[in-house]
Coordinates of C-alpha atoms in Angstrom, one line a residue:
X1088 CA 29.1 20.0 39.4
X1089 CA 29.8 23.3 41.6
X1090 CA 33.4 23.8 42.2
X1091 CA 32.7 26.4 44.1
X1092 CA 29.5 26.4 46.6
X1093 CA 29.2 29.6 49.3
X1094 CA 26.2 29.2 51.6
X1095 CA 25.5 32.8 53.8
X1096 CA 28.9 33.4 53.7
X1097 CA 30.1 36.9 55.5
X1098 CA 32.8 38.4 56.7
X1099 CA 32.8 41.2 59.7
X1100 CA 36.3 42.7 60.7
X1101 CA 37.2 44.2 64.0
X1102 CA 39.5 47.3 64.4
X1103 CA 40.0 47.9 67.9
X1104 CA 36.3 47.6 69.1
X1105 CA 35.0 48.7 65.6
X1106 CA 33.1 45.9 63.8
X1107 CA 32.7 46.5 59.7
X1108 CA 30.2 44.1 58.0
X1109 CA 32.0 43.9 54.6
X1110 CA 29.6 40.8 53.4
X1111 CA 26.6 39.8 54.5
X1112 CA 25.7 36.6 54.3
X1113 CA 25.8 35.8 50.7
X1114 CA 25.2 32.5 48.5
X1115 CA 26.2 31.1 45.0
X1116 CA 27.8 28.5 43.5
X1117 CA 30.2 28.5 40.3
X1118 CA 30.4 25.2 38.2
X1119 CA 33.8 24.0 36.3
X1120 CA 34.6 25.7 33.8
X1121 CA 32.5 28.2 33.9
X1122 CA 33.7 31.9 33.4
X1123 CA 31.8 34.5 36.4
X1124 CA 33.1 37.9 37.0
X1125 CA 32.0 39.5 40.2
X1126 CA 31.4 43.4 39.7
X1127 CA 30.3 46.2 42.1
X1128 CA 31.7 49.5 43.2
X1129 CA 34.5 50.2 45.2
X1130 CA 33.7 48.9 48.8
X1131 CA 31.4 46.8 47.9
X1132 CA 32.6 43.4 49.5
X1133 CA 33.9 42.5 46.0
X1134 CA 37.7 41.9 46.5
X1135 CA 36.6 40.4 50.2
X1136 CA 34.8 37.8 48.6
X1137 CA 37.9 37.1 45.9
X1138 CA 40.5 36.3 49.0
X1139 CA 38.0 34.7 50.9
X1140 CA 36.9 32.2 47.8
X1141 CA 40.8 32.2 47.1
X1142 CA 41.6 31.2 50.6
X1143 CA 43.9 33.9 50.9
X1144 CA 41.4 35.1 54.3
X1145 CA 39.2 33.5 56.5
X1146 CA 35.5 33.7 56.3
X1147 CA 33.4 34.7 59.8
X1148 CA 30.5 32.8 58.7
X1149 CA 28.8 30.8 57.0
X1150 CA 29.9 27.7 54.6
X1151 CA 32.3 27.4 51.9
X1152 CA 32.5 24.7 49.8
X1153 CA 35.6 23.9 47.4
X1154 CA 35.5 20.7 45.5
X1155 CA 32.9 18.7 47.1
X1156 CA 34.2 19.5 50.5
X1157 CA 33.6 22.1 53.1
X1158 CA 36.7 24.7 53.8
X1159 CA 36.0 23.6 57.7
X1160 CA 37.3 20.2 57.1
X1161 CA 40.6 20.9 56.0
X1162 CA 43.7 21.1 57.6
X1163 CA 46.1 24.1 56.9
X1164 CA 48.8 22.2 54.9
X1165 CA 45.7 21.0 53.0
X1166 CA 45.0 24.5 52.5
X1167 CA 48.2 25.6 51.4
X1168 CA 48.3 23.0 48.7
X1169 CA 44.8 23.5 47.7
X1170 CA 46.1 27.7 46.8
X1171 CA 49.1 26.0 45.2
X1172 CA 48.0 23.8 42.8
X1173 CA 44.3 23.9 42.4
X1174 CA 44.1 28.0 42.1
X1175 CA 46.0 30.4 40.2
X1176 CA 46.1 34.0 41.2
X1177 CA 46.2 37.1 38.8
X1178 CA 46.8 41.0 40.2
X1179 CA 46.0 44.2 39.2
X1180 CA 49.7 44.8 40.6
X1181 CA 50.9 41.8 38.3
X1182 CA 53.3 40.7 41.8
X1183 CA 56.3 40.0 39.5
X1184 CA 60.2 39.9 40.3
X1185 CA 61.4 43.1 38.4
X1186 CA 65.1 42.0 37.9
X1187 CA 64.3 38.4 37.7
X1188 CA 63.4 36.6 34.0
X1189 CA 60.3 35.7 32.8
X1190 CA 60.9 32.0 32.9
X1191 CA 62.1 32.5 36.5
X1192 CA 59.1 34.6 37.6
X1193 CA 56.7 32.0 35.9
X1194 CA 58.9 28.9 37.5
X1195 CA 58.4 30.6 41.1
X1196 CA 54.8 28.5 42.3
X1197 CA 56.5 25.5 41.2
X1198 CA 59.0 25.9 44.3
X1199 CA 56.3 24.9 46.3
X1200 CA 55.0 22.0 44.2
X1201 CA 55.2 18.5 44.2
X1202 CA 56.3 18.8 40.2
X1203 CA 59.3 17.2 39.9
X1204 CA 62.4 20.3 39.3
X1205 CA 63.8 18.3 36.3
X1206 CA 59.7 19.1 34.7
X1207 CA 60.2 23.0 35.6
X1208 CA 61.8 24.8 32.8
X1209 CA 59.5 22.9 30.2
X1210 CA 55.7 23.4 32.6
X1211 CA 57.0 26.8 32.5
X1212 CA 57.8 27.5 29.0
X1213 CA 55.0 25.6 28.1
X1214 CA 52.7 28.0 30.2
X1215 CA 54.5 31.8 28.7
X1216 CA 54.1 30.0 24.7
X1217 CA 49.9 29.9 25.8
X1218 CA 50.4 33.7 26.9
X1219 CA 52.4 34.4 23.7
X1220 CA 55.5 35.7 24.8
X1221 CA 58.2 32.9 23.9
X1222 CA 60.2 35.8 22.6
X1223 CA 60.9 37.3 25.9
X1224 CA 61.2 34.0 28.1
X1225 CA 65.0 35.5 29.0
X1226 CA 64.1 39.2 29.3
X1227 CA 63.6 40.5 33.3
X1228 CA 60.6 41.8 34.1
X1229 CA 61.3 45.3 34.5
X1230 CA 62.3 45.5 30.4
X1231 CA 58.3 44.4 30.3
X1232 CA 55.5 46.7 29.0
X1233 CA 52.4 46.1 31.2
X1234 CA 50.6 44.2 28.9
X1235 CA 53.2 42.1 28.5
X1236 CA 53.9 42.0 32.3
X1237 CA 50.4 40.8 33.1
X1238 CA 50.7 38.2 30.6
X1239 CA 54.1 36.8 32.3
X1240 CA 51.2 37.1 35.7
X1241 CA 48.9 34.5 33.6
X1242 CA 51.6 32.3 32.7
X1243 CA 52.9 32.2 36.1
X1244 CA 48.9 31.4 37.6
X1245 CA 48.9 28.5 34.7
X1246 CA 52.1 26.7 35.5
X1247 CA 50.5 24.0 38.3
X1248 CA 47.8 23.5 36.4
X1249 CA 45.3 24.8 38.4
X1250 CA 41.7 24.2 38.4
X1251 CA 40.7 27.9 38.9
X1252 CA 41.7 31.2 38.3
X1253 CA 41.2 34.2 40.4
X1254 CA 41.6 37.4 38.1
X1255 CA 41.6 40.5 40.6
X1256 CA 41.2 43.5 37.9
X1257 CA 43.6 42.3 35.5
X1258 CA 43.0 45.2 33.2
X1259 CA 42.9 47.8 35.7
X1260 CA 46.4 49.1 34.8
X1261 CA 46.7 48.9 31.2
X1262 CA 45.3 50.6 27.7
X1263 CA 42.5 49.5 26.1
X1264 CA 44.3 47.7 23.7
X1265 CA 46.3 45.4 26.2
X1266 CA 43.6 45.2 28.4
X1267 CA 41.8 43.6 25.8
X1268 CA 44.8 41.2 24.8
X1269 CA 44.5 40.1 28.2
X1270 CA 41.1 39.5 28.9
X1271 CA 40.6 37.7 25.4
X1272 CA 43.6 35.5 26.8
X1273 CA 41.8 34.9 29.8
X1274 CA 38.7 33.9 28.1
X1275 CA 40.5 31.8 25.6
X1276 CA 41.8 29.6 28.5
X1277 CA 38.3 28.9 29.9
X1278 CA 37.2 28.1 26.0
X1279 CA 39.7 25.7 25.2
X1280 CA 41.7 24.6 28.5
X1281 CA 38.4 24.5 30.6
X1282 CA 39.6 26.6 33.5
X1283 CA 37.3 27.5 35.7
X1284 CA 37.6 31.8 35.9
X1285 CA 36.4 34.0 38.3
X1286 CA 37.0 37.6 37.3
X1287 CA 36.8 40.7 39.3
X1288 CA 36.0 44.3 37.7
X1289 CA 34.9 47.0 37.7
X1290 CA 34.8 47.3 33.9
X1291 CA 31.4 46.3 31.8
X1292 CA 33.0 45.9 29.0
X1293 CA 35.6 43.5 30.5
X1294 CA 32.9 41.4 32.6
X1295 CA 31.2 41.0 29.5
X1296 CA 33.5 38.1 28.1
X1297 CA 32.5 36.0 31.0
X1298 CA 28.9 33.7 30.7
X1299 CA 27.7 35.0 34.1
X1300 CA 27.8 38.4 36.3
X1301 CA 27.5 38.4 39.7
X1302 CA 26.8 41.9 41.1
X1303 CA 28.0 43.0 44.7
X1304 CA 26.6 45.9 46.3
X1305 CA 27.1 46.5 50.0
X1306 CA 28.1 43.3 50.7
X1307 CA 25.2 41.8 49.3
X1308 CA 24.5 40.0 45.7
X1309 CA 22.3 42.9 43.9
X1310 CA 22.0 40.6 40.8
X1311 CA 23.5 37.1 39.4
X1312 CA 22.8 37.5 35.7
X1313 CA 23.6 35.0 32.3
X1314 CA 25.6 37.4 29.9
X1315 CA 22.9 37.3 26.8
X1316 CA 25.4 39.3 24.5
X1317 CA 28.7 37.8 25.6
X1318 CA 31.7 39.2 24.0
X1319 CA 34.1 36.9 22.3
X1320 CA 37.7 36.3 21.6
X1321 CA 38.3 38.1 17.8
X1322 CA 41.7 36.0 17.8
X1323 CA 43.2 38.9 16.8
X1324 CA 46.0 38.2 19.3
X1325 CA 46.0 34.7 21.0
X1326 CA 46.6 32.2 18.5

């Protein structure tokens, strides 16, 4: 069953007079726990599509279905929740508190939950032990390397449970090595915890440890492919 279901969906912006078609119209849906990443070139109408299906921006128009029920049809503080507890959010930026702790920065969506606060400190440790990094649950964020700092990002999209999880290039500022520790994390929680992961890169070799690729050129889908040699998770790192 689509979780996800985008029927001629677009967006146009206006700047003072000056209209910009940054999607045109496009359709797919994405299925629980699947794993998609979206590529294309810079400008594309990639990262559009990621805050539109992330309801961090209003589409102009078309449909978008989330969950069996069209975007239309809810009402803001439904919307609000929906971001809060049913998606998780990952940036290339990682969005982290420098000089606050690890267990604070992943505690921070549970502020605006309906989790009880006596529930917080264990959700939380529970979610930085499936990121591996129980030994730095104290340490602030700035004493981080970046690997380790999108890692704490993971933890923190994982604490409300959320039934998707919007990965805007989460490699994008790290080696090859963490990069890799990240994405294999990433894939592992689709795997075994049944996420539902929607990936944005630019990378090949980081889109290939999703199942699908979906291919955005010009605001428009160039391709929307099965991944016939998927990558896998060596399990050199997540355990």
């Amino acid at each position: 069953m689509p979780i996800i279901e985008v029927k001629k969906i677009g967006k146009v912006y206006d700047n003072e007079g000056v209209k910009t078609e940054a999607l045109k119209g496009v359709s797919f849906s994405i299925n629980k726990g699947e794993f998609v990443a979206i590529m294309g070139p810079s400008g594309s109408g990639k990262s559009t599509l990621l805050q539109m299906l992330g309801l961090l921006d209003d589409h102009t128009h078309g449909e978008y279905i989330f969950d069996g029920k069209n975007i239309e049809n809810y009402k803001p503080e439904e919307i609000a929740k929906i971001r809060n507890q049913k998606m998780g959010f990952v940036f290339q930026s990682f969005n982290l508190l420098a000089h606050s702790t690890v267990l604070e920065n992943v505690k921070l969506p549970l502020l605006y939950s309906d989790k009880p606060e006596r529930e917080w400190t264990a959700l939380a440790t529970k979610a930085i032990e499936s990121v591996g990094l129980s030994h730095r649950l104290s340490h602030e964020a700035s004493m981080l390397s970046g690997g380790e700092k999108q890692r704490v990002a993971i933890a923190r999209a994982l604490v409300c449970t959320p039934d998707v999880i919007f990965a805007d290039e989460p490699t994008g500022n790290l080696d090859s090595k963490s990069g890799q520790q990240v994405i294999e994390i990433i894939q592992k929680l689709n795997q075994e915890s049944g996420h539902t992961i929607v990936l944005i890169t630019h990378e090949t070799y980081t889109a290939e440890y999703a199942e699908r690729i979906i291919r955005v050129k010009d605001g428009e889908i160039e391709s929307d492919i099965k991944v016939q040699n998927r990558r896998v998770n060596t399990d050199q790192f997540v355990k």
